[in-house]
mmCIF file of C-alpha atoms in Angstrom:
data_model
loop_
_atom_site.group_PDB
_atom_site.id
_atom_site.type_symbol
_atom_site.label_atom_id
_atom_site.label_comp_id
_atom_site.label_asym_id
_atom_site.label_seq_id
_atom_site.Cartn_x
_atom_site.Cartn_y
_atom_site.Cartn_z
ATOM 1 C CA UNK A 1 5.726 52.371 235.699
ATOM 2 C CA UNK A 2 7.493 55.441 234.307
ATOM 3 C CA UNK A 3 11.046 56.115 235.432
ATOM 4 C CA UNK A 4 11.113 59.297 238.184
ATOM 5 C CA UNK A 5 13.453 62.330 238.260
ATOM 6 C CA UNK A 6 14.968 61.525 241.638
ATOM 7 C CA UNK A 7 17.529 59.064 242.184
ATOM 8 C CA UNK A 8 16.857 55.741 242.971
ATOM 9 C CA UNK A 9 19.278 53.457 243.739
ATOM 10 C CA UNK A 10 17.354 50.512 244.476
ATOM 11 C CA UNK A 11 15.330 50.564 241.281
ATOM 12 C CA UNK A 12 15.795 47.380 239.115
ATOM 13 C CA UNK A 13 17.945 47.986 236.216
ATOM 14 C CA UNK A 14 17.287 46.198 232.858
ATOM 15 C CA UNK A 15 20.026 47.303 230.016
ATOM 16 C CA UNK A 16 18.450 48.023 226.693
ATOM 17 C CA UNK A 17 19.315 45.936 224.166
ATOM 18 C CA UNK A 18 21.828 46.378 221.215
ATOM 19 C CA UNK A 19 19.437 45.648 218.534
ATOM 20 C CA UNK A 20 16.971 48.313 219.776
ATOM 21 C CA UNK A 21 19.481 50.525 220.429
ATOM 22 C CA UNK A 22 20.535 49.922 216.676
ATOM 23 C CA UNK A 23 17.096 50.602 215.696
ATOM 24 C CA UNK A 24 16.729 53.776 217.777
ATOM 25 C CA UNK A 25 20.003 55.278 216.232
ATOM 26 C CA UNK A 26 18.435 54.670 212.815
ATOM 27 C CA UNK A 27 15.297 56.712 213.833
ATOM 28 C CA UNK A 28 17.107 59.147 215.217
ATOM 29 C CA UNK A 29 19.229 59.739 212.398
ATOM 30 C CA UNK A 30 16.116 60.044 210.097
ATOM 31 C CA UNK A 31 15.151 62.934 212.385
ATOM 32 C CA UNK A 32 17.918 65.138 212.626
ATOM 33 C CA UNK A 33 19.224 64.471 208.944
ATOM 34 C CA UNK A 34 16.120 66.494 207.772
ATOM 35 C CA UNK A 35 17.306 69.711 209.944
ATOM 36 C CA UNK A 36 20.621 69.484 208.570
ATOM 37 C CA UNK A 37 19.844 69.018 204.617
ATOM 38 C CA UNK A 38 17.419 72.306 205.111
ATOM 39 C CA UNK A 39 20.193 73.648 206.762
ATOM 40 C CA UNK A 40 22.580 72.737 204.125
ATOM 41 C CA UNK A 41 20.107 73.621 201.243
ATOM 42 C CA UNK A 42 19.636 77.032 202.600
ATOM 43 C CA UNK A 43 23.482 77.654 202.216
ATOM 44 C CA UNK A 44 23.534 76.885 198.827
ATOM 45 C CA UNK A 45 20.835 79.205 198.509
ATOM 46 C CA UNK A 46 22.320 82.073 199.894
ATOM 47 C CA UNK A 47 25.751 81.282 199.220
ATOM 48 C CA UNK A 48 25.463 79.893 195.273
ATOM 49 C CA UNK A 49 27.952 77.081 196.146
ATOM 50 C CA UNK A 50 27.106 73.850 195.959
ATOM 51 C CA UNK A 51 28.856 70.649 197.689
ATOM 52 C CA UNK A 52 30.616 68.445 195.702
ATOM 53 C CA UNK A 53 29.495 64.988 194.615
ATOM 54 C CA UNK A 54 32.340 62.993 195.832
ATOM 55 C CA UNK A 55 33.834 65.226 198.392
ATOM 56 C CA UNK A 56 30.765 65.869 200.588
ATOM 57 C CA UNK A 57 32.041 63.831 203.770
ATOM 58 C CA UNK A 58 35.169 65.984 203.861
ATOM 59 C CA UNK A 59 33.657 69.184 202.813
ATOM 60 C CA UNK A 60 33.931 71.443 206.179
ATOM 61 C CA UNK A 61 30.651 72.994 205.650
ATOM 62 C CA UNK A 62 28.346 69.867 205.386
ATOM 63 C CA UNK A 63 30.686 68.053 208.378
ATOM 64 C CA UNK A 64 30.450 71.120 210.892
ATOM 65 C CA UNK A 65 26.377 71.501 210.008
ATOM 66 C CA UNK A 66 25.703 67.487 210.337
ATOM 67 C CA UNK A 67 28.352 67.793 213.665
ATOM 68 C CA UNK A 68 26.021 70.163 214.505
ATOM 69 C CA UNK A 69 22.869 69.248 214.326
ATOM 70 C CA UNK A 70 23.617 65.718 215.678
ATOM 71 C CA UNK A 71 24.970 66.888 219.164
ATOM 72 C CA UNK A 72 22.624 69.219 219.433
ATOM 73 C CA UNK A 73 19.497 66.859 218.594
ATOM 74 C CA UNK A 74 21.368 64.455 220.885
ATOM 75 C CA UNK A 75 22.134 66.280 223.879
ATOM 76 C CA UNK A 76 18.922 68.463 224.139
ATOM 77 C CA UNK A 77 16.855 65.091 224.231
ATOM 78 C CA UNK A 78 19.086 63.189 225.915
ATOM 79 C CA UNK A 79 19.528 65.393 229.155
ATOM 80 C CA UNK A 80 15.911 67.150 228.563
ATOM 81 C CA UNK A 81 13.620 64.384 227.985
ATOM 82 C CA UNK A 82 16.048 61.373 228.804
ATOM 83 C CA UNK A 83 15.151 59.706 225.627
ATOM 84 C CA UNK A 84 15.142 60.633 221.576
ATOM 85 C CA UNK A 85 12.463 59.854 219.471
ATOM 86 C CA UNK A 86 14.014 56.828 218.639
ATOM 87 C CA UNK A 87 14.945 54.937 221.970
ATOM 88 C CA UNK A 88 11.502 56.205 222.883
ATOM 89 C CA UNK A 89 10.489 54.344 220.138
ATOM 90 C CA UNK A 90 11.813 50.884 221.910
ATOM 91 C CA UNK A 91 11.083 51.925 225.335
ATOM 92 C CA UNK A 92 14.613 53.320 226.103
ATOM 93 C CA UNK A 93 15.807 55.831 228.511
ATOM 94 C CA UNK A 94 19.788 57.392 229.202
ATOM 95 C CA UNK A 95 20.156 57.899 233.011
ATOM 96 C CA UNK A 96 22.942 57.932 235.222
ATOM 97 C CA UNK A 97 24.350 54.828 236.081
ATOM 98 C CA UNK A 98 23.091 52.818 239.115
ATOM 99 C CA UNK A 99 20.339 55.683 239.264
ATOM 100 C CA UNK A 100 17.126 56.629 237.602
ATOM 101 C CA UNK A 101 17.893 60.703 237.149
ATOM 102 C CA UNK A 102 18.592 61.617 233.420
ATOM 103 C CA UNK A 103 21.532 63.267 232.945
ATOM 104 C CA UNK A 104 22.923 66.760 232.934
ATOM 105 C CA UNK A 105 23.386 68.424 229.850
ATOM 106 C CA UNK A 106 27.200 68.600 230.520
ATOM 107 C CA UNK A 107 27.077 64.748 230.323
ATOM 108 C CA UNK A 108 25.009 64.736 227.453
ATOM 109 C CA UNK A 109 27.539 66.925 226.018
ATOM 110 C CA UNK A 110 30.550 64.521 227.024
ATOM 111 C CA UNK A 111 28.590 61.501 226.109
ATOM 112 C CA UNK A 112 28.254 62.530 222.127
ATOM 113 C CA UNK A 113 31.756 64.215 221.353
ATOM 114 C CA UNK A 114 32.658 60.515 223.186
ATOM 115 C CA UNK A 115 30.772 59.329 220.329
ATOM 116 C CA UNK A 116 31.900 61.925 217.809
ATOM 117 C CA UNK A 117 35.509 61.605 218.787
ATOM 118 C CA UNK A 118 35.770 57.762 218.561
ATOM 119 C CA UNK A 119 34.350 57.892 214.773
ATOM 120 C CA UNK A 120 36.985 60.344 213.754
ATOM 121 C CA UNK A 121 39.868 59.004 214.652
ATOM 122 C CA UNK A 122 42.452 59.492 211.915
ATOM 123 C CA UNK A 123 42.631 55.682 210.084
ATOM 124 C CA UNK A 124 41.348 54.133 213.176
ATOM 125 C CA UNK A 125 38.239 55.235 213.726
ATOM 126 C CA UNK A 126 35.813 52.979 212.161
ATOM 127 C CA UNK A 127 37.934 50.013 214.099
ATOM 128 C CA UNK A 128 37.314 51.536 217.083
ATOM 129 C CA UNK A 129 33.448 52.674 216.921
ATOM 130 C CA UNK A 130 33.564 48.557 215.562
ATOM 131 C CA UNK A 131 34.775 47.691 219.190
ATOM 132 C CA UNK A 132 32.462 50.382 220.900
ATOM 133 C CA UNK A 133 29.504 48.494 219.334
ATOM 134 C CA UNK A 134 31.217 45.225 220.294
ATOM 135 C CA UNK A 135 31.882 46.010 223.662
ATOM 136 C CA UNK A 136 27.574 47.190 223.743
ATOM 137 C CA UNK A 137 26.348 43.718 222.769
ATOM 138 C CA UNK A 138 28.303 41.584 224.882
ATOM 139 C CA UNK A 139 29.129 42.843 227.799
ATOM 140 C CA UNK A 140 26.705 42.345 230.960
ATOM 141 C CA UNK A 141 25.505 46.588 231.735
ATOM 142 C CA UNK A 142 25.582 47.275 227.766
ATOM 143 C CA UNK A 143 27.949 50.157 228.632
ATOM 144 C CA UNK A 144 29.751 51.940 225.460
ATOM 145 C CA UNK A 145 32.997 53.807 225.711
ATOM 146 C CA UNK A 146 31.142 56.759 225.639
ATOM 147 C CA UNK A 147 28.289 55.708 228.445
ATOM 148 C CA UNK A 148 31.555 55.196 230.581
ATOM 149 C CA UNK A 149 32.885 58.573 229.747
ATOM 150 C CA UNK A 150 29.350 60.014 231.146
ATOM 151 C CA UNK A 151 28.698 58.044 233.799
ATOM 152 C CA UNK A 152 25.652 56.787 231.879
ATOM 153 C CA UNK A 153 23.289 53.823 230.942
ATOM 154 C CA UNK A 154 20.935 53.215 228.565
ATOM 155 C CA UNK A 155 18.045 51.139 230.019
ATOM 156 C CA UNK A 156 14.796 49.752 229.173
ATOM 157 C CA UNK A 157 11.754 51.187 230.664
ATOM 158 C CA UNK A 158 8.839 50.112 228.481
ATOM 159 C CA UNK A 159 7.515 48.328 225.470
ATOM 160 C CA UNK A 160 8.270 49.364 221.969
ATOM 161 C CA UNK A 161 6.283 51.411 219.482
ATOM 162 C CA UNK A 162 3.288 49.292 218.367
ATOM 163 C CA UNK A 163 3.861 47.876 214.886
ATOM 164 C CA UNK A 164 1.646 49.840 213.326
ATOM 165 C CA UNK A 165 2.919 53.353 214.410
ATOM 166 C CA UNK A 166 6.294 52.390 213.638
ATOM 167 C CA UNK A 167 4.604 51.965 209.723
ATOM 168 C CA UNK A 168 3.004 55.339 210.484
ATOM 169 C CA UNK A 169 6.372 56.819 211.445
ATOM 170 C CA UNK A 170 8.692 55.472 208.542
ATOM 171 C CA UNK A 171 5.490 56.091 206.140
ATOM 172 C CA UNK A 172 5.225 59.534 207.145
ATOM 173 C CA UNK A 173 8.977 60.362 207.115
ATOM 174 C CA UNK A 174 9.364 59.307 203.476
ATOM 175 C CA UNK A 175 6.272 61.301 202.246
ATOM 176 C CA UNK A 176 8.252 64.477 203.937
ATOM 177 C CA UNK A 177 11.242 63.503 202.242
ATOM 178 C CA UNK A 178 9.615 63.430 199.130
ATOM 179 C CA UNK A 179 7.903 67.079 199.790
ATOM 180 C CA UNK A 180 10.868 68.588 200.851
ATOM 181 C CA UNK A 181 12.646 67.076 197.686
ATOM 182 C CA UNK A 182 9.930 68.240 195.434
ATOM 183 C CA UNK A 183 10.001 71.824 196.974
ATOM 184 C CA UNK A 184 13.603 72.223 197.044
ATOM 185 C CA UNK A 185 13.365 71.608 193.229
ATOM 186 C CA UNK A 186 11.096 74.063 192.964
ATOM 187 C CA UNK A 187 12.525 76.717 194.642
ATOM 188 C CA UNK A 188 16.129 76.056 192.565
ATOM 189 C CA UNK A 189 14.600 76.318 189.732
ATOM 190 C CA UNK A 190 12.588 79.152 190.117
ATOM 191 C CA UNK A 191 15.079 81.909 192.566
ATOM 192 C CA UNK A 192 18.051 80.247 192.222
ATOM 193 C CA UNK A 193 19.306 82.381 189.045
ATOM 194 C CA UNK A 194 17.932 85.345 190.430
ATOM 195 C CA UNK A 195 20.464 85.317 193.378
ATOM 196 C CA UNK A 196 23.121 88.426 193.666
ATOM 197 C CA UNK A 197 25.729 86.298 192.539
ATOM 198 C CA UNK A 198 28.771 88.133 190.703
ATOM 199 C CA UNK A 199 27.928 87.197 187.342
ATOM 200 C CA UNK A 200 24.296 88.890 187.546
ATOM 201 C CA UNK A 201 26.031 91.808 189.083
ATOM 202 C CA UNK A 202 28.091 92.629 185.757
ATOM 203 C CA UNK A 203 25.019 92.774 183.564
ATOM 204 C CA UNK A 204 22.900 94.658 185.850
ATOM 205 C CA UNK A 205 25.574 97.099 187.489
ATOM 206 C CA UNK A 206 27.605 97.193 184.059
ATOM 207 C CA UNK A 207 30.785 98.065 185.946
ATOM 208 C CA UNK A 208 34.245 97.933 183.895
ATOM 209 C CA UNK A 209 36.712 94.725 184.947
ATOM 210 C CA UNK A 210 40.534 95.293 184.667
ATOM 211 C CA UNK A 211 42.789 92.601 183.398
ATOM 212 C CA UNK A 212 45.781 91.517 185.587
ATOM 213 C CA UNK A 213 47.248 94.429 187.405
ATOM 214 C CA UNK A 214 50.584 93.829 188.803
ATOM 215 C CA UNK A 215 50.128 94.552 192.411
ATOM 216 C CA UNK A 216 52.500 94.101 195.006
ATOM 217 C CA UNK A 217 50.178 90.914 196.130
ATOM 218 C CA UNK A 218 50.805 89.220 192.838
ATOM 219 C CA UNK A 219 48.922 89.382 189.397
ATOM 220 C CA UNK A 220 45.521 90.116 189.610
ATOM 221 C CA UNK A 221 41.700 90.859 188.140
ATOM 222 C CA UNK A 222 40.393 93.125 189.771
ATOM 223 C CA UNK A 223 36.353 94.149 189.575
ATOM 224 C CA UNK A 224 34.833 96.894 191.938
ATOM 225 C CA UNK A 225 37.323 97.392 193.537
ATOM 226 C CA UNK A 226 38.156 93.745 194.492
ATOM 227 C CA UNK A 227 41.073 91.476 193.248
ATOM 228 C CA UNK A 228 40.410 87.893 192.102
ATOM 229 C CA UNK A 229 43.781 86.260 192.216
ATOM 230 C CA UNK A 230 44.987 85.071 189.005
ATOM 231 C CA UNK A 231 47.310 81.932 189.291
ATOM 232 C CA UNK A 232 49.946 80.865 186.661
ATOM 233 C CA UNK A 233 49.507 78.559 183.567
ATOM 234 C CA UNK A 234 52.421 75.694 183.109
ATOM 235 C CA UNK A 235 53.358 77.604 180.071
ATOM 236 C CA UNK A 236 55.644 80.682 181.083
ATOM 237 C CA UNK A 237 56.244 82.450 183.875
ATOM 238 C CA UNK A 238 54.214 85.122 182.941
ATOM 239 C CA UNK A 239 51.176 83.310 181.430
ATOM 240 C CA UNK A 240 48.251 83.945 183.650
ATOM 241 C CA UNK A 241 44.480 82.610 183.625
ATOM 242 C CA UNK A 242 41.627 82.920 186.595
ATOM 243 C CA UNK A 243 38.301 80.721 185.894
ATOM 244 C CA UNK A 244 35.056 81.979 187.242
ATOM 245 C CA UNK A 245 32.832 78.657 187.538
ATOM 246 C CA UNK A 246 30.033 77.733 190.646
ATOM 247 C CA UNK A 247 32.330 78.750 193.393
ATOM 248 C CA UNK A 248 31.655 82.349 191.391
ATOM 249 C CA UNK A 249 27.847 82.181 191.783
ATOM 250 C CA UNK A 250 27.765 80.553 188.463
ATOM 251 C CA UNK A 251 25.628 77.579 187.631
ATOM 252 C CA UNK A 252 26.915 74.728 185.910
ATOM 253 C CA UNK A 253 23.444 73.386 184.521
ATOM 254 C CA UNK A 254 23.173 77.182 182.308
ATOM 255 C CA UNK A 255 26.893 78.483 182.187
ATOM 256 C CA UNK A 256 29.489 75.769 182.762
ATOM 257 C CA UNK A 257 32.408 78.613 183.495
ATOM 258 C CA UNK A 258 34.177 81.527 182.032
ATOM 259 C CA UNK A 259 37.580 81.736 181.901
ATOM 260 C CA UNK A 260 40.162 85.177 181.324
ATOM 261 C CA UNK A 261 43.762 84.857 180.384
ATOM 262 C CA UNK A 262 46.490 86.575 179.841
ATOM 263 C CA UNK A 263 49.222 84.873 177.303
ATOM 264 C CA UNK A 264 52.335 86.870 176.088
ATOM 265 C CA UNK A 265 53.322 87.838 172.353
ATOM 266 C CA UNK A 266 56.957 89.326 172.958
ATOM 267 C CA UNK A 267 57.447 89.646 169.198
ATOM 268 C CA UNK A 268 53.957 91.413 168.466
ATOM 269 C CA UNK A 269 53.133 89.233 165.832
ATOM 270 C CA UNK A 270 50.162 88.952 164.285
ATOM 271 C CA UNK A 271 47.170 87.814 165.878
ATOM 272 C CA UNK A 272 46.510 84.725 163.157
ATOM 273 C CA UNK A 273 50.271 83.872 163.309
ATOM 274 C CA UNK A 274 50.362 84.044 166.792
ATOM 275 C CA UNK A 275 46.672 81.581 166.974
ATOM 276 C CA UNK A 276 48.955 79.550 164.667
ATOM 277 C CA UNK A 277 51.994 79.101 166.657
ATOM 278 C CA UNK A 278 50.665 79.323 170.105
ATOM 279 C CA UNK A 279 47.429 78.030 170.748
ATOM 280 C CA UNK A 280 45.424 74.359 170.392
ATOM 281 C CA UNK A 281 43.865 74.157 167.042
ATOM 282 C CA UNK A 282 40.600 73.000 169.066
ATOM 283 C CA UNK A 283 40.011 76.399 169.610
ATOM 284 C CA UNK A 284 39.664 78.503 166.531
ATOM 285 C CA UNK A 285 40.592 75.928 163.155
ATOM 286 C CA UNK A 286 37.341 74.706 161.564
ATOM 287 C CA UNK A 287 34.868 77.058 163.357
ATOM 288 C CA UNK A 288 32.674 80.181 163.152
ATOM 289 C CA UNK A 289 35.231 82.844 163.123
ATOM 290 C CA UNK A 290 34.355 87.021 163.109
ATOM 291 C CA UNK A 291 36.095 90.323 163.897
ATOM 292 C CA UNK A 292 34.913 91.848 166.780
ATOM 293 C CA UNK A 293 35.988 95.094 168.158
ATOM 294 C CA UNK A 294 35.970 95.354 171.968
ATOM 295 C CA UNK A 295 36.804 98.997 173.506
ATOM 296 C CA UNK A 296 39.000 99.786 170.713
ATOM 297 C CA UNK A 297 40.630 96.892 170.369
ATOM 298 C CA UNK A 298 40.230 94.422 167.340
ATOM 299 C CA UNK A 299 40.273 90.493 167.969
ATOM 300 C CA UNK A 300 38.276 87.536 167.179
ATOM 301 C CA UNK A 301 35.413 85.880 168.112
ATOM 302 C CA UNK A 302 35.332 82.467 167.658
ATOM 303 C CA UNK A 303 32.331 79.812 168.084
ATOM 304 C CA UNK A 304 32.295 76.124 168.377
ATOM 305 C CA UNK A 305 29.362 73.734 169.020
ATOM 306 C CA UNK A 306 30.578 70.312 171.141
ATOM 307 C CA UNK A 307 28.752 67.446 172.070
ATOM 308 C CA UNK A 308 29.824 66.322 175.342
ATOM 309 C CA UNK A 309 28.753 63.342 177.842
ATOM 310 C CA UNK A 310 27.814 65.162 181.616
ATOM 311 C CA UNK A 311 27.208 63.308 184.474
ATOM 312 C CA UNK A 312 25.223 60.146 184.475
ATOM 313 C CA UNK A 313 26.333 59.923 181.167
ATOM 314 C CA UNK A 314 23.546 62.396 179.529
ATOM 315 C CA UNK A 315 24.424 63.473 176.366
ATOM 316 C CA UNK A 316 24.703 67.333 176.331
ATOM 317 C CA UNK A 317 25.661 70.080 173.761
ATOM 318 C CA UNK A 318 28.229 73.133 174.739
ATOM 319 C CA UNK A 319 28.725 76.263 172.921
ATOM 320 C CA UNK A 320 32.623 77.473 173.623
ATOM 321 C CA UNK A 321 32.381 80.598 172.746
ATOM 322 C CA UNK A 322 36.229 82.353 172.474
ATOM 323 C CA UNK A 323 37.542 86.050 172.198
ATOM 324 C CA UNK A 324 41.134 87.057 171.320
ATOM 325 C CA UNK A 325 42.176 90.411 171.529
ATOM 326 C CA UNK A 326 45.710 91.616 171.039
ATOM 327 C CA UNK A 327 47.127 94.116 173.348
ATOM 328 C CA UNK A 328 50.733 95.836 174.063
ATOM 329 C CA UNK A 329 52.658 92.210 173.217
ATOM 330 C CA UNK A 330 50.205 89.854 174.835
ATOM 331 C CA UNK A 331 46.859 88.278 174.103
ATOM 332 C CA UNK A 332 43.984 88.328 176.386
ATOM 333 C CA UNK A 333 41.938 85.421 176.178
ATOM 334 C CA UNK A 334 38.336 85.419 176.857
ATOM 335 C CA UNK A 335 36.041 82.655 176.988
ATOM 336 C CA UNK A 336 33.052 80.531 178.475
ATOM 337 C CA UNK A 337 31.018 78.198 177.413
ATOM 338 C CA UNK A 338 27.132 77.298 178.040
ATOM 339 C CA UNK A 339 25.003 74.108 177.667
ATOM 340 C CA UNK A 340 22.073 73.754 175.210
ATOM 341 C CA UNK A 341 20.533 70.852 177.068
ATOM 342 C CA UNK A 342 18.213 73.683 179.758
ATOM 343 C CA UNK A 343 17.335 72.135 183.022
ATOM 344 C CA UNK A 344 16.619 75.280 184.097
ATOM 345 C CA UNK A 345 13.902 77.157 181.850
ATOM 346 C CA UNK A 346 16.210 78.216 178.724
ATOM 347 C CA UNK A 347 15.401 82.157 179.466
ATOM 348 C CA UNK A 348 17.059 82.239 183.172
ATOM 349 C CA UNK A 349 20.306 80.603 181.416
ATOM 350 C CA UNK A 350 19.995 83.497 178.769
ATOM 351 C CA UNK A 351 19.956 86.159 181.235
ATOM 352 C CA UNK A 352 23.179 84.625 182.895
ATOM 353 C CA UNK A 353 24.729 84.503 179.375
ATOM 354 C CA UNK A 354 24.215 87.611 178.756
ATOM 355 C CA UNK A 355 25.883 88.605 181.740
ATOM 356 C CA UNK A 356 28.934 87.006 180.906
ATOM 357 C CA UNK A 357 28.739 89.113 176.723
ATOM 358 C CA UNK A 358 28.426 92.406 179.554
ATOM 359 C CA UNK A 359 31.528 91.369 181.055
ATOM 360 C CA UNK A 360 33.511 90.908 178.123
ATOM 361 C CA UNK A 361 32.518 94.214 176.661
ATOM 362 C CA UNK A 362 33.263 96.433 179.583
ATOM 363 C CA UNK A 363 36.929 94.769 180.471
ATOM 364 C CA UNK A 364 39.985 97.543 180.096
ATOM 365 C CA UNK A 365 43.500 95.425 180.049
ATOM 366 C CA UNK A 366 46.095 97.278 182.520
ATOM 367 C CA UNK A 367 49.643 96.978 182.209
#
């Protein structure tokens, strides 16, 4: 007999399980993970900036988003329907202790940062949510820290999901996995270099980039009227160098980064004496060198092919591609370098490196 809305207190009480309750949470979980990688997937999207490998579980963005969508998945079911998918799926229900109302949505709310806020605990946490589950599966009512905290229960008010629709459900759930997979793919590699990111503004708005100005705030690069803060090298004092990479809008599968630097040459000497005494022989000794002539001033353009191992250890070739150009006692340094191995089709990765030629030609150094 289903559960009513009004209180009850003479109702018999029968504490769902911590097994099913195990298997609800993994349901539920399922559910409202899909929301949040959507969610997540349409801020790389509009944002160009990808989460880490590595770092995701720390990264503010992805936490606050998962946070997110977890509460509110939680807490709208919870206090609305008295049940998620998943305890529905073995027959649970969250009411009030001692009655048979569901809850409010304020104790919805308390019950899940309860949750939330046991987890996180700085060093302690996982101990503690350890305990929690502990404290679930042995005591008599089944009452977590957080069902205490609420005022809650979580009781058993009819038979699980027939065997076969619980096949149905997990079934179904990985073939919309898989579609959403496949059409995320789709869409990165088909829009995703098309995005207004900054380097597709400098080829298509052609707008001139000034080297390191020494404002009040520091040294600087400053592009449309914006300043990109350029920190120091470990070389000198004075030795500056800002890299553009995905944080940029770039993408590291066509244009691994781009990098502009400012080195000084207090004795004006010559720009092959000064390669000579001041920078890595990696760079410009045993590779394609040329003049090239940018804005009036005369440097060199130098080109090296690497072979380099990427992630997953796949075996990938880079183009470095390097530009010198001596100005007023210093060197400005200009340089990126691109991947030959195309996961995206080889024409969108063109486009971007072209970009990056536009922004070399239309730089003006500043004093």
């Amino acid at each position: 007999m289903p559960l009513e809305s009004k209180p009850n207190n003479n109702f018999e009480i029968k504490p769902g399980g911590a097994w099913a309750r195990f298997w609800a949470s993994i349901i539920d979980g399922m559910i409202f993970g899909i929301p949040a990688v959507v969610i997540v997937s349409i801020w790389y999207l509009i944002t160009g900036i990808r989460i880490s490998k590595g770092s995701i579980e720390t990264n503010p963005v992805y936490t606050i988003i998962v946070l997110a969508s977890y509460i509110i998945y939680y807490v709208y079911f919870t206090s609305k329907k008295g049940t998620t998918i998943g305890k529905d799926a073995y027959g649970l229900k969250v009411v009030k202790y001692h009655t048979d109302e569901k809850i409010s949505y304020w104790r919805g709310i308390v019950r899940e940062l309860t949750k939330v806020g046991i987890l996180i605990i700085p060093i302690f946490g996982g101990l503690f949510y350890f305990v929690n589950s502990l404290v679930i599966i042995f005591s008599k009512q089944k009452r977590g820290l957080h069902d205490l905290a609420a005022n809650s229960q979580v009781v058993r008010v009819k038979s699980t999901w027939p065997m076969k629709k619980q096949i149905a459900f997990f079934g179904g759930y990985i073939l919309l996995f898989i579609a959403i997979y496949i059409l995320w793919s789709s869409i990165g590699q088909t829009i995703n270099q098309f995005l207004p990111t900054p380097v597709t503004k400098i080829s298509t708005e052609q707008k001139s980039w000034k080297l390191f100005e020494n404002k009040t705030d520091g040294w600087s690069i400053r592009y449309d009227d914006k300043l990109f803060k350029a920190p120091l090298l470990n070389r000198s004092d004075n030795d500056r160098k800002l890299t553009f990479n995905r944080a940029h809008g770039l993408d590291e599968f066509c244009l691994d980064s781009f990098n502009v630097e400012k080195r000084d040459n207090p004795s004006g000497l010559p720009l092959e004496q000064w390669l000579g005494v001041n920078d890595p022989t990696y760079n410009y000794q045993g590779k394609v060198q040329e003049s090239v002539s940018i804005n009036g001033i005369i440097g060199k353009r130098v080109t090296a092919d690497n072979n380099a191992v990427y992630e997953s250890s796949v075996p990938r070739k880079y183009r470095i591609v390097t530009i010198y150009l001596p100005f007023n006692n210093k060197v400005f340094i200009l340089s990126y370098s691109d991947i030959y191995y195309w996961r995206f089709p080889k024409e969108e990765c063109l486009n971007n490196e072209a970009a990056i030629k536009a922004f070399f030609e239309t730089f003006s150094p500043v004093e």
